[in-house]
mmCIF file of C-alpha atoms in Angstrom:
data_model
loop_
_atom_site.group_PDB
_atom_site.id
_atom_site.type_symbol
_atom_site.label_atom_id
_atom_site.label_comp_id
_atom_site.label_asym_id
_atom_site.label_seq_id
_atom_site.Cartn_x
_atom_site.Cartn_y
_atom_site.Cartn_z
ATOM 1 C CA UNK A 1 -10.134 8.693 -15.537
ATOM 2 C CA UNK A 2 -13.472 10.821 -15.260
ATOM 3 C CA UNK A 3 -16.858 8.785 -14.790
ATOM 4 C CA UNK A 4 -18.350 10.991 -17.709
ATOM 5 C CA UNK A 5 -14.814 9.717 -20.100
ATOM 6 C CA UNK A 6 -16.431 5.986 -19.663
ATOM 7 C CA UNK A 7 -18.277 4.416 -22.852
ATOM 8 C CA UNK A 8 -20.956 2.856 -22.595
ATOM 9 C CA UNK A 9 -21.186 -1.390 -23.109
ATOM 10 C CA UNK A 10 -24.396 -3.366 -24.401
ATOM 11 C CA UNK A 11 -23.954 -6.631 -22.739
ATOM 12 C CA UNK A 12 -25.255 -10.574 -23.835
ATOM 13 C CA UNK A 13 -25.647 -13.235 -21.514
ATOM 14 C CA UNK A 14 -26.032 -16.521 -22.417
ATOM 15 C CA UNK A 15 -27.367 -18.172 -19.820
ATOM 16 C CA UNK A 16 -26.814 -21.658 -21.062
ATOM 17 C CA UNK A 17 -24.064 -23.149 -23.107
ATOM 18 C CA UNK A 18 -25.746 -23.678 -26.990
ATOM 19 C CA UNK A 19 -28.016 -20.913 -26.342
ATOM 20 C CA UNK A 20 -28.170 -17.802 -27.842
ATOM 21 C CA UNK A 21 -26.698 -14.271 -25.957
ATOM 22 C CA UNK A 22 -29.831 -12.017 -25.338
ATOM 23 C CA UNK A 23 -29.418 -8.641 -24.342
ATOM 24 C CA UNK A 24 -29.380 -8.069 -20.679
ATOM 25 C CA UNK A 25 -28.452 -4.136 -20.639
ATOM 26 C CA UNK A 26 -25.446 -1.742 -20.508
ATOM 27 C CA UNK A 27 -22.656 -1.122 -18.587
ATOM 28 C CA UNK A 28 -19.872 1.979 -18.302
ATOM 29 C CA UNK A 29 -16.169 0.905 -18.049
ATOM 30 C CA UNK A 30 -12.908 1.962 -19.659
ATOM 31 C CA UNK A 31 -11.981 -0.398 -21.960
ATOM 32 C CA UNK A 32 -13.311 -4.387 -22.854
ATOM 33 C CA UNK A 33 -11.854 -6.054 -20.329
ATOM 34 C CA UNK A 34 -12.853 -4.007 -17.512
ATOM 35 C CA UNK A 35 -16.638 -3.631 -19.513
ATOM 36 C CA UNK A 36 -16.392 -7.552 -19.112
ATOM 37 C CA UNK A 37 -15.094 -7.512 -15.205
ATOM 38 C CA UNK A 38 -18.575 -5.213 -15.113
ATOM 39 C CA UNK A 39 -20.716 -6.636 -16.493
ATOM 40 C CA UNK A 40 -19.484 -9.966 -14.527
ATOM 41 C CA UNK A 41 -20.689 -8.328 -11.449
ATOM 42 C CA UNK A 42 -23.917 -6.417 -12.607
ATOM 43 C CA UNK A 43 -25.311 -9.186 -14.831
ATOM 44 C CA UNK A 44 -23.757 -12.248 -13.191
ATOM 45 C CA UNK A 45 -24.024 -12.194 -9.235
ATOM 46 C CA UNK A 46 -26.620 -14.626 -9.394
ATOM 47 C CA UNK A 47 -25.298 -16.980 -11.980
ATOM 48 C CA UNK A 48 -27.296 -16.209 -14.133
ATOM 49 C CA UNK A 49 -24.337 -16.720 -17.732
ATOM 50 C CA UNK A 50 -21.944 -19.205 -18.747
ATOM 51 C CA UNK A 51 -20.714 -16.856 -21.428
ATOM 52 C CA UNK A 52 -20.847 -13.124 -21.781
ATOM 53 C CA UNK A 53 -20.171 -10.638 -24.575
ATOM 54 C CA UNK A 54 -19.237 -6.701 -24.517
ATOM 55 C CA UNK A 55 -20.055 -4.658 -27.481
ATOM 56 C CA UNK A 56 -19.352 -0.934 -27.434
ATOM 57 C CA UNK A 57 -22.974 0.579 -27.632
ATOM 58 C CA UNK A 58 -21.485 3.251 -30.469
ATOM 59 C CA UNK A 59 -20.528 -0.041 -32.459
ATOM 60 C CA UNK A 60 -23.917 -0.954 -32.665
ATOM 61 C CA UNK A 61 -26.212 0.252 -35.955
ATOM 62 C CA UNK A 62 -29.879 0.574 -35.295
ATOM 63 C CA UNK A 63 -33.268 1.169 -36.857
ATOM 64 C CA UNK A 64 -34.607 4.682 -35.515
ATOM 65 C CA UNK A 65 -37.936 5.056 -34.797
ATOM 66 C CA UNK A 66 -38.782 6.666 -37.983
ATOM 67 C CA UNK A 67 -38.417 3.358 -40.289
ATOM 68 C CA UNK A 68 -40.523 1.797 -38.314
ATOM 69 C CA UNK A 69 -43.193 2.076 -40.763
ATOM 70 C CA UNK A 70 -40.844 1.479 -43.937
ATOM 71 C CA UNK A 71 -38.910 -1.747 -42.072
ATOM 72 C CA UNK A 72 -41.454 -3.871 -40.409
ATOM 73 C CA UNK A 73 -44.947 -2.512 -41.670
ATOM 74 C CA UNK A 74 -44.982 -4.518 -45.063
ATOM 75 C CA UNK A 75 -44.951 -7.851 -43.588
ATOM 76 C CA UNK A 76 -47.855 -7.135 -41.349
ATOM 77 C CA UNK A 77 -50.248 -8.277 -44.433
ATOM 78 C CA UNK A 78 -47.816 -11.927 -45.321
ATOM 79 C CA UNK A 79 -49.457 -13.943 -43.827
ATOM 80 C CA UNK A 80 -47.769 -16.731 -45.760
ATOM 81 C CA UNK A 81 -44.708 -15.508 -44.231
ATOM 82 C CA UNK A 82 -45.653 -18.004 -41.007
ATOM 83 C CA UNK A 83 -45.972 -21.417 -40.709
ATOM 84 C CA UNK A 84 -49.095 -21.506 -39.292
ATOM 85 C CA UNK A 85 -50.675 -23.310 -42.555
ATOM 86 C CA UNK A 86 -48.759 -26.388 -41.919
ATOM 87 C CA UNK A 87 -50.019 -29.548 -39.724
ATOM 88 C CA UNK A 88 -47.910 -30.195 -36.677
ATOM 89 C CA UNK A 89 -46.964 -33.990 -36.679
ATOM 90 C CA UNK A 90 -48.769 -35.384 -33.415
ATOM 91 C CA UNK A 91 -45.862 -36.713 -31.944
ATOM 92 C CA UNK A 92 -43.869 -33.028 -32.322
ATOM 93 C CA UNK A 93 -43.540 -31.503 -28.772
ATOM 94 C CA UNK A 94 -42.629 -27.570 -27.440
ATOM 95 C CA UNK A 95 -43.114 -26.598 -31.477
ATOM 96 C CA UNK B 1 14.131 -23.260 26.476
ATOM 97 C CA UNK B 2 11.170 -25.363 27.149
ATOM 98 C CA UNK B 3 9.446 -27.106 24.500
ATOM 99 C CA UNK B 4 5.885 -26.856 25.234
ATOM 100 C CA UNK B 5 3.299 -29.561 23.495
ATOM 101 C CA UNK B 6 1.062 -27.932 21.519
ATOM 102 C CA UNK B 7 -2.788 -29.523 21.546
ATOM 103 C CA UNK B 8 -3.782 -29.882 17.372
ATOM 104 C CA UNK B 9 -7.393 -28.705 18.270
ATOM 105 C CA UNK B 10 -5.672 -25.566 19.795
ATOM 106 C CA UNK B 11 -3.746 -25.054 17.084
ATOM 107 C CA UNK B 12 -6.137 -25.291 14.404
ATOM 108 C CA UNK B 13 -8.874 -23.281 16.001
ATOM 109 C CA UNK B 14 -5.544 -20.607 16.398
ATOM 110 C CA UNK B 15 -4.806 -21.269 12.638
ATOM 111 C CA UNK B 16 -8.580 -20.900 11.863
ATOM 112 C CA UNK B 17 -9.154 -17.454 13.546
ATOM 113 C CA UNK B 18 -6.351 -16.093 11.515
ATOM 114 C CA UNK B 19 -7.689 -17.026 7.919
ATOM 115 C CA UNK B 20 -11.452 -16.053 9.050
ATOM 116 C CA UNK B 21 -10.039 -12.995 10.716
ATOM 117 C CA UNK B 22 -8.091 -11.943 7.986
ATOM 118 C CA UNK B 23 -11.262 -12.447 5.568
ATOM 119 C CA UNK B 24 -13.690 -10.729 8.094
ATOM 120 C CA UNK B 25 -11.373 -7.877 8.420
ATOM 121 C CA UNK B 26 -11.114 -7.317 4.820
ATOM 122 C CA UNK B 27 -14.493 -8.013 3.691
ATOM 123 C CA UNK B 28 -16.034 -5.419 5.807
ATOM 124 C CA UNK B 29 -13.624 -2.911 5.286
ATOM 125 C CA UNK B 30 -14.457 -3.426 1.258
ATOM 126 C CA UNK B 31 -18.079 -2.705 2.459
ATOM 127 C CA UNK B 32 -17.248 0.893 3.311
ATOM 128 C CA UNK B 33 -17.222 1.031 -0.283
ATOM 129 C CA UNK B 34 -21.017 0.157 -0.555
ATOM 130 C CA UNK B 35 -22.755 3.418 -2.214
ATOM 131 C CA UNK B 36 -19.393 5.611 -2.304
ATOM 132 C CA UNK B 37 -17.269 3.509 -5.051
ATOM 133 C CA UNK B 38 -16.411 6.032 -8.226
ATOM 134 C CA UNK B 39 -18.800 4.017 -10.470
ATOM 135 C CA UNK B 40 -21.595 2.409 -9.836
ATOM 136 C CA UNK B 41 -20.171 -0.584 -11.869
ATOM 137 C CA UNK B 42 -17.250 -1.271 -9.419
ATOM 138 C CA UNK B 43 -19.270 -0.025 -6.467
ATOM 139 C CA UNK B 44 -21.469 -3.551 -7.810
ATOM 140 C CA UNK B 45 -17.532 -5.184 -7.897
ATOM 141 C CA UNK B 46 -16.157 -4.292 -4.533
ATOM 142 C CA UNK B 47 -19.388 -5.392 -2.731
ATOM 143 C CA UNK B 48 -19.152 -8.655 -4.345
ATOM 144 C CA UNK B 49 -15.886 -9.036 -3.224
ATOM 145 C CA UNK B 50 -16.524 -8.376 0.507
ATOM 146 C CA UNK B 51 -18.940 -10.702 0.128
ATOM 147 C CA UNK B 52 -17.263 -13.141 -0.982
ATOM 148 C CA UNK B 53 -14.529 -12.442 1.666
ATOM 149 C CA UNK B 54 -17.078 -12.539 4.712
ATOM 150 C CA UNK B 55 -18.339 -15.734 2.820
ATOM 151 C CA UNK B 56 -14.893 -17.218 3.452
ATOM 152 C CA UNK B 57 -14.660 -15.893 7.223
ATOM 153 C CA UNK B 58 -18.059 -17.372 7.949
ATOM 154 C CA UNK B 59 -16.184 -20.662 6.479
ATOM 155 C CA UNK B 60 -13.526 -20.482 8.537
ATOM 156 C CA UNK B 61 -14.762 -19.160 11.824
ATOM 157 C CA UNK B 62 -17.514 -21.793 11.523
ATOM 158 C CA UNK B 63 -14.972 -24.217 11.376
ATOM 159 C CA UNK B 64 -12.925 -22.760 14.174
ATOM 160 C CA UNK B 65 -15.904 -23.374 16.707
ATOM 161 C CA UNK B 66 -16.483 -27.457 15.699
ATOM 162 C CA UNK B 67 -12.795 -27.619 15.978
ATOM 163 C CA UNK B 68 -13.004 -27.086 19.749
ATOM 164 C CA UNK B 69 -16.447 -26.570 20.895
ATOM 165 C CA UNK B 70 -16.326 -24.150 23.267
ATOM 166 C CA UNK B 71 -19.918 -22.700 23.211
ATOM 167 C CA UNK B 72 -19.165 -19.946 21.294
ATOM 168 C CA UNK B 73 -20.670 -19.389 17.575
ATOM 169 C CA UNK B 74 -19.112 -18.241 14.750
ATOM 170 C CA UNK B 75 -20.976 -15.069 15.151
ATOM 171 C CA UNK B 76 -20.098 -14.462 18.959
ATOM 172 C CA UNK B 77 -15.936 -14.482 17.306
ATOM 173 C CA UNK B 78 -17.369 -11.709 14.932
ATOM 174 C CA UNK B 79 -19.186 -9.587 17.178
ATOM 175 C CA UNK B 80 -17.782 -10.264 20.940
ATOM 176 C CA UNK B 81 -14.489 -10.392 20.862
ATOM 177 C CA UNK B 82 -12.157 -7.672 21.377
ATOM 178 C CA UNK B 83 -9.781 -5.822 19.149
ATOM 179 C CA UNK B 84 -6.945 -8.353 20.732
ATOM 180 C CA UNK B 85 -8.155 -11.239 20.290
ATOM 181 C CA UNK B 86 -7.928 -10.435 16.584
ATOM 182 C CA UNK B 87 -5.541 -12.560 14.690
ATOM 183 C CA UNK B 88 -5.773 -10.901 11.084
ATOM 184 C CA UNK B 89 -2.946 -9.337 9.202
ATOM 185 C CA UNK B 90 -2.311 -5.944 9.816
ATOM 186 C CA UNK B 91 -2.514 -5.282 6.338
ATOM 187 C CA UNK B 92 -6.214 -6.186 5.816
ATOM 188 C CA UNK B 93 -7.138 -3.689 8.893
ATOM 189 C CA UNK B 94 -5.239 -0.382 6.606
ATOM 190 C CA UNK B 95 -7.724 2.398 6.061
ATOM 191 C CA UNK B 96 -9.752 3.312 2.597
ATOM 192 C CA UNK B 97 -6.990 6.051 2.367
ATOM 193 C CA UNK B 98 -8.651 5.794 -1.240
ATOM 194 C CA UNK B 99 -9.302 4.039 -4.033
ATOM 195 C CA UNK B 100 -6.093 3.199 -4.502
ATOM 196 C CA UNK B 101 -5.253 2.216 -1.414
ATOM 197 C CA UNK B 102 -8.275 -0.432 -1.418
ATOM 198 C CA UNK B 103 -6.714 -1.762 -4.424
ATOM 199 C CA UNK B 104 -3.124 -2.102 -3.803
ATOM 200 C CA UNK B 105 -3.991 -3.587 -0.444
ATOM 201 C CA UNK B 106 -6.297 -6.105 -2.337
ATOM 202 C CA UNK B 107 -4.126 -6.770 -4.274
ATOM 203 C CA UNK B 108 -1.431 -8.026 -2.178
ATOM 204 C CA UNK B 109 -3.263 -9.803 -0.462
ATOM 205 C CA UNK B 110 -5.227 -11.438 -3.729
ATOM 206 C CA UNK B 111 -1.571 -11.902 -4.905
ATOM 207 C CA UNK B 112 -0.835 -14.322 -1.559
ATOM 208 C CA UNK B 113 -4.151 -16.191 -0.963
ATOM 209 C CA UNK B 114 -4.756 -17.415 -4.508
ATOM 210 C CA UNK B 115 -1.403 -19.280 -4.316
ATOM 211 C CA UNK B 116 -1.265 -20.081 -0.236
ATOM 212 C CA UNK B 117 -5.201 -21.709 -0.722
ATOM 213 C CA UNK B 118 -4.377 -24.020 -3.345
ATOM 214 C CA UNK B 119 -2.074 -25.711 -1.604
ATOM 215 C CA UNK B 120 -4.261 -24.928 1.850
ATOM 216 C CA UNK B 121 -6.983 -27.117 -0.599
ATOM 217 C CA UNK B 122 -4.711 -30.752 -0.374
ATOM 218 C CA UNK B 123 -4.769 -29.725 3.442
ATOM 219 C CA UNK B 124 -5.451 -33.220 5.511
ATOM 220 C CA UNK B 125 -7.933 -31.700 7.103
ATOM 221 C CA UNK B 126 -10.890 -32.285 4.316
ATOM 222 C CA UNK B 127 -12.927 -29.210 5.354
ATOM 223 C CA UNK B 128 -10.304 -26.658 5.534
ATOM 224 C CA UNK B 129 -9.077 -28.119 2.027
ATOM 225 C CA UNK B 130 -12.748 -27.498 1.123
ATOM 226 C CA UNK B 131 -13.261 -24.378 2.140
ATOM 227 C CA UNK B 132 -9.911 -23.496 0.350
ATOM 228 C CA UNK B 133 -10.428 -24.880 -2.737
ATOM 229 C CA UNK B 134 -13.915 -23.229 -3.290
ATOM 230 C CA UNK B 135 -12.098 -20.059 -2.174
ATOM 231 C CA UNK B 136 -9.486 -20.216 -4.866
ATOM 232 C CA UNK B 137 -12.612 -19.558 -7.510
ATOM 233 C CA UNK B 138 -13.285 -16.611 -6.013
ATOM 234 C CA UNK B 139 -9.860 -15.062 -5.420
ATOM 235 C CA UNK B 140 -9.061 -16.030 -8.709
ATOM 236 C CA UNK B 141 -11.236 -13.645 -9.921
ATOM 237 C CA UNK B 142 -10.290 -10.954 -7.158
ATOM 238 C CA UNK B 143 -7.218 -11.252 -8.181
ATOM 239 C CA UNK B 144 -8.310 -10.667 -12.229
ATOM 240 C CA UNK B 145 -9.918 -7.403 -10.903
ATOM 241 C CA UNK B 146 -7.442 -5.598 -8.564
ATOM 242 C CA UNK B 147 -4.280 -6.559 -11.020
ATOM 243 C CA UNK B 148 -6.454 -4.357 -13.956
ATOM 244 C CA UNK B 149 -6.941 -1.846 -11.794
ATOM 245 C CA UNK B 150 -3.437 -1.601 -10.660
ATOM 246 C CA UNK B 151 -2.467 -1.910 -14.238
ATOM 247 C CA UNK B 152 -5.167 0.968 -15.041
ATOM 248 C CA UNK B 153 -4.489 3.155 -12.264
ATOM 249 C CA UNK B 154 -0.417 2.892 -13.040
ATOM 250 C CA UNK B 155 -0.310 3.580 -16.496
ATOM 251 C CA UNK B 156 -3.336 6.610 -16.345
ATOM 252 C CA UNK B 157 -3.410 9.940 -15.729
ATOM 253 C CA UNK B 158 -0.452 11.540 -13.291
ATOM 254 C CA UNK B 159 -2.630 11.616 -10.785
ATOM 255 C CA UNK B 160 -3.970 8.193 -10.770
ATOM 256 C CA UNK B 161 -0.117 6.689 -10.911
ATOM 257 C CA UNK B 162 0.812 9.538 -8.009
ATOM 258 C CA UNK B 163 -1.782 7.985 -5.967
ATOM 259 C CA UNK B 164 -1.516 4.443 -6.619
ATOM 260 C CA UNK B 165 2.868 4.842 -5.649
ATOM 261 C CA UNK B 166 1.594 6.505 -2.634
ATOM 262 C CA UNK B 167 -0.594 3.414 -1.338
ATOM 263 C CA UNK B 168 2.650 1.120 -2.649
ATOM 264 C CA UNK B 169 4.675 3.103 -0.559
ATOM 265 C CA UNK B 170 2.977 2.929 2.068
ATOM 266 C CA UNK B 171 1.442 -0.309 2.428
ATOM 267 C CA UNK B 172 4.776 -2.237 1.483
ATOM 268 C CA UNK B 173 5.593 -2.420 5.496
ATOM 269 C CA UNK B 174 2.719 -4.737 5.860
ATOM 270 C CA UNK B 175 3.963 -7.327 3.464
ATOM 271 C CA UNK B 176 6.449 -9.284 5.282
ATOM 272 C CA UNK B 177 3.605 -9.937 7.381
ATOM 273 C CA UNK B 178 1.364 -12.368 5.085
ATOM 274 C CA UNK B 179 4.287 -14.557 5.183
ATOM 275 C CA UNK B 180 4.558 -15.076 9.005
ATOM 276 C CA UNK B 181 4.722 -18.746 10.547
ATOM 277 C CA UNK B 182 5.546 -19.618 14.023
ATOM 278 C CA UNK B 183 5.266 -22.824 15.962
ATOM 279 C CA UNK B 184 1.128 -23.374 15.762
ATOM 280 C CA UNK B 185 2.194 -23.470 11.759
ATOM 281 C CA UNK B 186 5.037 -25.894 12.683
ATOM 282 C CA UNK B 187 2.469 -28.402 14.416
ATOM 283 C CA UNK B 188 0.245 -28.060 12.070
ATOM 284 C CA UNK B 189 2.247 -28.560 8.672
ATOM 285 C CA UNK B 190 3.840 -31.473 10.680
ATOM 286 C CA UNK B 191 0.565 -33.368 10.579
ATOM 287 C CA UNK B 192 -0.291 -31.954 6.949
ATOM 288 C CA UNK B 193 -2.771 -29.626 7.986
ATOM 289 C CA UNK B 194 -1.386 -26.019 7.427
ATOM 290 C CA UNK B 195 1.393 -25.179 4.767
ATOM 291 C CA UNK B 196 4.050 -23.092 5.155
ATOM 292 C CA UNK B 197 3.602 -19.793 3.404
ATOM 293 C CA UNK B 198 7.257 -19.039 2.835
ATOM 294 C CA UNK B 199 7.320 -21.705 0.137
ATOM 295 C CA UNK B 200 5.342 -19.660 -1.824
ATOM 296 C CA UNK B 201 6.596 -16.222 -1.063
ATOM 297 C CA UNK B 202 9.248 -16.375 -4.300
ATOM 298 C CA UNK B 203 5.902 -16.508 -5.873
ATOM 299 C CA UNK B 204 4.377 -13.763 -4.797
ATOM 300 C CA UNK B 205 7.135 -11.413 -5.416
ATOM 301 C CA UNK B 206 7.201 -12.590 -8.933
ATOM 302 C CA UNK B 207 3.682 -11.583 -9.445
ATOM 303 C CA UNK B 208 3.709 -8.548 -7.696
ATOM 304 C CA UNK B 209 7.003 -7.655 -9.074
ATOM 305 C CA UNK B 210 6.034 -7.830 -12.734
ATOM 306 C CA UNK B 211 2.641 -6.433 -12.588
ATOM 307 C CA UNK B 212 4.059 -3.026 -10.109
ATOM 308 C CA UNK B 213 6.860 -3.160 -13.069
ATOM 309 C CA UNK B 214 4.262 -3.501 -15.813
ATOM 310 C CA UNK B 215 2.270 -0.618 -14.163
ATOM 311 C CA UNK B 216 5.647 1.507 -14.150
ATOM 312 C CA UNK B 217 5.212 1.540 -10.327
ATOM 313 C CA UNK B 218 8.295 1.402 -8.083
ATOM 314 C CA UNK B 219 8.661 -0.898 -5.141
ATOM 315 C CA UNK B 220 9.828 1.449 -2.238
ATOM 316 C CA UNK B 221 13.391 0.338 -0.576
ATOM 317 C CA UNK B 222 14.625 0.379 2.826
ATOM 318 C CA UNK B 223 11.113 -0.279 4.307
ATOM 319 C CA UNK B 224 10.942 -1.044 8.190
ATOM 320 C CA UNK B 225 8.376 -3.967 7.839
ATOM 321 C CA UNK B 226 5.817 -4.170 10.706
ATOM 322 C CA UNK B 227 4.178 -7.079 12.345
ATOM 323 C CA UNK B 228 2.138 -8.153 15.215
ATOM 324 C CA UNK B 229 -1.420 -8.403 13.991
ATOM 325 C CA UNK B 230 -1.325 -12.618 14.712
ATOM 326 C CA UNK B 231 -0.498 -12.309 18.324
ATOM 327 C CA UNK B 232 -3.404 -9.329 18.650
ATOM 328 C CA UNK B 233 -1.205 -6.408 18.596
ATOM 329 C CA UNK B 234 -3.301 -4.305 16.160
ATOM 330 C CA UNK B 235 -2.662 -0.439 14.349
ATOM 331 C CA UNK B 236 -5.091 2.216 15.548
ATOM 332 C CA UNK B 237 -7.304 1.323 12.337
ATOM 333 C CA UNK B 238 -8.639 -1.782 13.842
ATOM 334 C CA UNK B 239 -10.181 -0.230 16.688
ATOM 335 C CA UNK B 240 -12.478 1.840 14.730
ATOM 336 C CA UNK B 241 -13.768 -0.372 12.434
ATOM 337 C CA UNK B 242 -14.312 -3.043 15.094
ATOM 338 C CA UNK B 243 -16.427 -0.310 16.831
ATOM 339 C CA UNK B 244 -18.294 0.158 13.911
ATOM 340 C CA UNK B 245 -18.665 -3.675 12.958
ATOM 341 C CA UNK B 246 -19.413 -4.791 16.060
ATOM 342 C CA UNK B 247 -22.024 -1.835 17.879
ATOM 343 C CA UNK B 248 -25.772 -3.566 16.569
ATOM 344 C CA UNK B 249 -24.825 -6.895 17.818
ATOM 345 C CA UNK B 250 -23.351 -5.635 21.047
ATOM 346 C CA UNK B 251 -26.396 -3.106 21.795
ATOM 347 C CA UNK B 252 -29.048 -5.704 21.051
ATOM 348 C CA UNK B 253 -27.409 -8.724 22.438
ATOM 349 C CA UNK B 254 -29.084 -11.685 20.746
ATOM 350 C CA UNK B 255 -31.681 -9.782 18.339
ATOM 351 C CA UNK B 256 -32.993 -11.587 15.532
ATOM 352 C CA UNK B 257 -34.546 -10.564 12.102
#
C-alpha cells in the first residue's frame, strides 16, 4: 500500500449534535473506514465533533473558477433577494 | 512451604506498577513513531495512542504512590528506577521491528486490556475502577484501529501479509504472559480489588483468533512462551529504551519548565 495509492477524503465535523457538518479539511487513507479512523485523530484530538463524515474528494462536483462570473454575479444587483426590508420584532434575539 | 501474609497496600502498589508499567512502556515506545509513521495521518494516530497510554500510566503510577506513601512521585517511578524494578509485560517492551510489528503487538495487547479493564472498572477499589473504566473508552478505540490495520495489512499486498506473519510469529511467545497471576493477584481478587485475567483469556483467543483468521494470518504452533517481565527480569529491548526515556530527567535531576 504506497502513500501516493491513498485518495484523498474531504471531512465534516459537526461539532454539536443538531448542527450542521462544516468542512474542516482533507485527509489520505485507504478506504472509508480508515479515512474515518483519520480523520478521528486529525480533526478530533481536541473534541472538537460529535459526528463526522468522509466523502471521497473525487466524489465531490464543484464550480471552477471560471463560472464564477456566470454562477454568483447575477444576484449581486437582488437586492430583494435579502430580508433586510423587513422589521425585526423587538422581542426577536441572535436574528 | 510457608505461607507468608501479604500487606494489601503492598500488594496493590505491586499490582499498580504493573498496569502503569505496562502503559508507560508501551506508550513511549508508540512515540518512536512521532515524525517517522508511513503517513502523516497515522503518524497523528499512533501519537494519540501513546498518549493516551502514558495518560493511563500517569493514572496508575499516581495511584501507586497514595497507595503507600513512600515519598516517591509518580514521576521519580518513571524516571529513577531501574530496568528491574520494571514490572511491565515483556511484550509491551518488543522493538518497532516495523510497522507491523507495532501493530500486532498493539493489538494483542488492545485485544486483553479492553476486556481485563472492564471488569478492573467494578474493582472495590473506586479509583482503580475509575481509572479503568475511563480507560476502556480509549482502548476501545485502540482496539478499532490496530484490528483494521491487521485486517489491512493481512489481506494487502504479499509483502504487507509477509510482514505482518513475521511479527505474529514472532511476538506469539509473549502472549502467555498478559495472562500471568500469582499470589499479589490472589490477595487482591480475594478482597475484590484485582480480577483474575485467566477468566477472560477464552476471550481473547476468540478475538484474536477470528480476526488473525479473517486476515488469512496463521497462528504459529509449538511456540516456547516466555515470561518474567512482572518479577523484573526484562529482554535486552528494555534497557535501551529506558536509557533513552529516562537520560533528561536523570542529567538534570529536578529541572522544571
Amino acid at each position: 500500500m504506497k502513500n501516493e495509492e491513498w485518495k484523498i477524503w474531504e471531512v465534516f465535523v459537526q461539532s454539536k449534535s443538531g448542527e450542521p457538518h462544516v468542512h474542516a479539511g482533507n485527509v489520505h487513507a485507504p478506504d472509508a473506514e480508515l479515512a474515518l479512523q483519520n480523520a478521528r485523530d486529525v480533526y478530533s484530538r481536541r473534541n472538537e465533533a460529535v459526528s463526522i463524515w468522509v466523502v471521497p474528494a473525487d466524489q465531490i462536483t464543484a464550480t471552477s473558477p471560471s463560472d464564477a462570473g456566470p454562477f454568483f454575479d447575477p444576484a449581486n444587483d437582488k437586492a430583494y433577494r435579502h430580508p433586510q426590508f423587513y422589521n425585526v420584532p423587538k422581542g426577536v434575539r441572535g436574528f | 512451604m510457608q505461607k507468608t501474609i501479604i500487606n494489601i497496600d503492598e500488594a496493590l502498589y505491586e499490582y499498580l506498577l504493573r498496569l502503569g508499567d505496562d502503559n508507560l512502556i508501551l506508550g513511549h515506545r508508540l512515540s518512536e513513531w512521532c515524525g517517522h509513521a508511513p503517513a502523516l495521518e497515522e503518524d497523528i494516530a499512533l501519537a494519540n495512542i501513546a498518549l493516551d497510554c502514558i495518560g493511563q500510566a500517569n493514572a496508575f503510577l499516581t495511584l501507586a504512590v497514595q497507595t503507600i506513601n513512600n515519598g516517591r512521585t509518580e514521576d521519580d517511578l518513571a524516571f529513577f528506577r531501574n530496568e528491574t524494578e520494571f514490572k511491565n509485560l515483556l511484550l509491551v517492551e518488543q522493538p518497532d521491528t516495523d510497522f507491523g510489528y507495532t501493530i500486532v503487538r498493539q493489538f494483542f495487547y488492545d485485544v486483553f486490556v479492553l476486556h481485563f479493564y472492564q471488569e478492573l472498572s467494578k474493582s472495590r477499589n473506586e479509583q482503580l475502577a475509575g481509572i479503568s473504566a475511563k480507560a476502556v473508552k480509549e482502548i476501545t478505540y485502540h482496539l478499532r484501529h490496530s484490528r483494521q490495520w491487521i485486517l489491512r495489512l493481512g489481506g494487502g499486498t504479499e509483502e504487507s501479509s509477509t510482514r505482518i506473519q513475521n511479527a505474529v510469529n514472532d511476538l506469539w511467545c509473549f502472549t502467555d504472559e498478559i495472562f500471568f497471576k500469582n499470589e499479589i493477584d490472589d490477595r487482591l481478587i480475594e478482597e475484590g480489588i484485582a480480577f483474575d485475567p485467566r477468566l477472560i483469556k477464552h476471550k481473547w483467543e476468540e478475538l484474536v483468533e477470528q480476526t488473525l483468521s479473517e486476515a488469512e494470518l496463521k497462528i504459529p504452533e509449538n511456540v516456547f512462551m516466555k515470561s518474567g517481565g512482572r518479577y523484573g527480569r526484562h529482554t535486552e529491548s528494555l534497557g535501551h529504551l529506558l536509557a533513552e526515556m529516562q537520560i533528561v530527567a536523570r542529567s538534570y535531576p529536578g529541572a522544571k519548565w
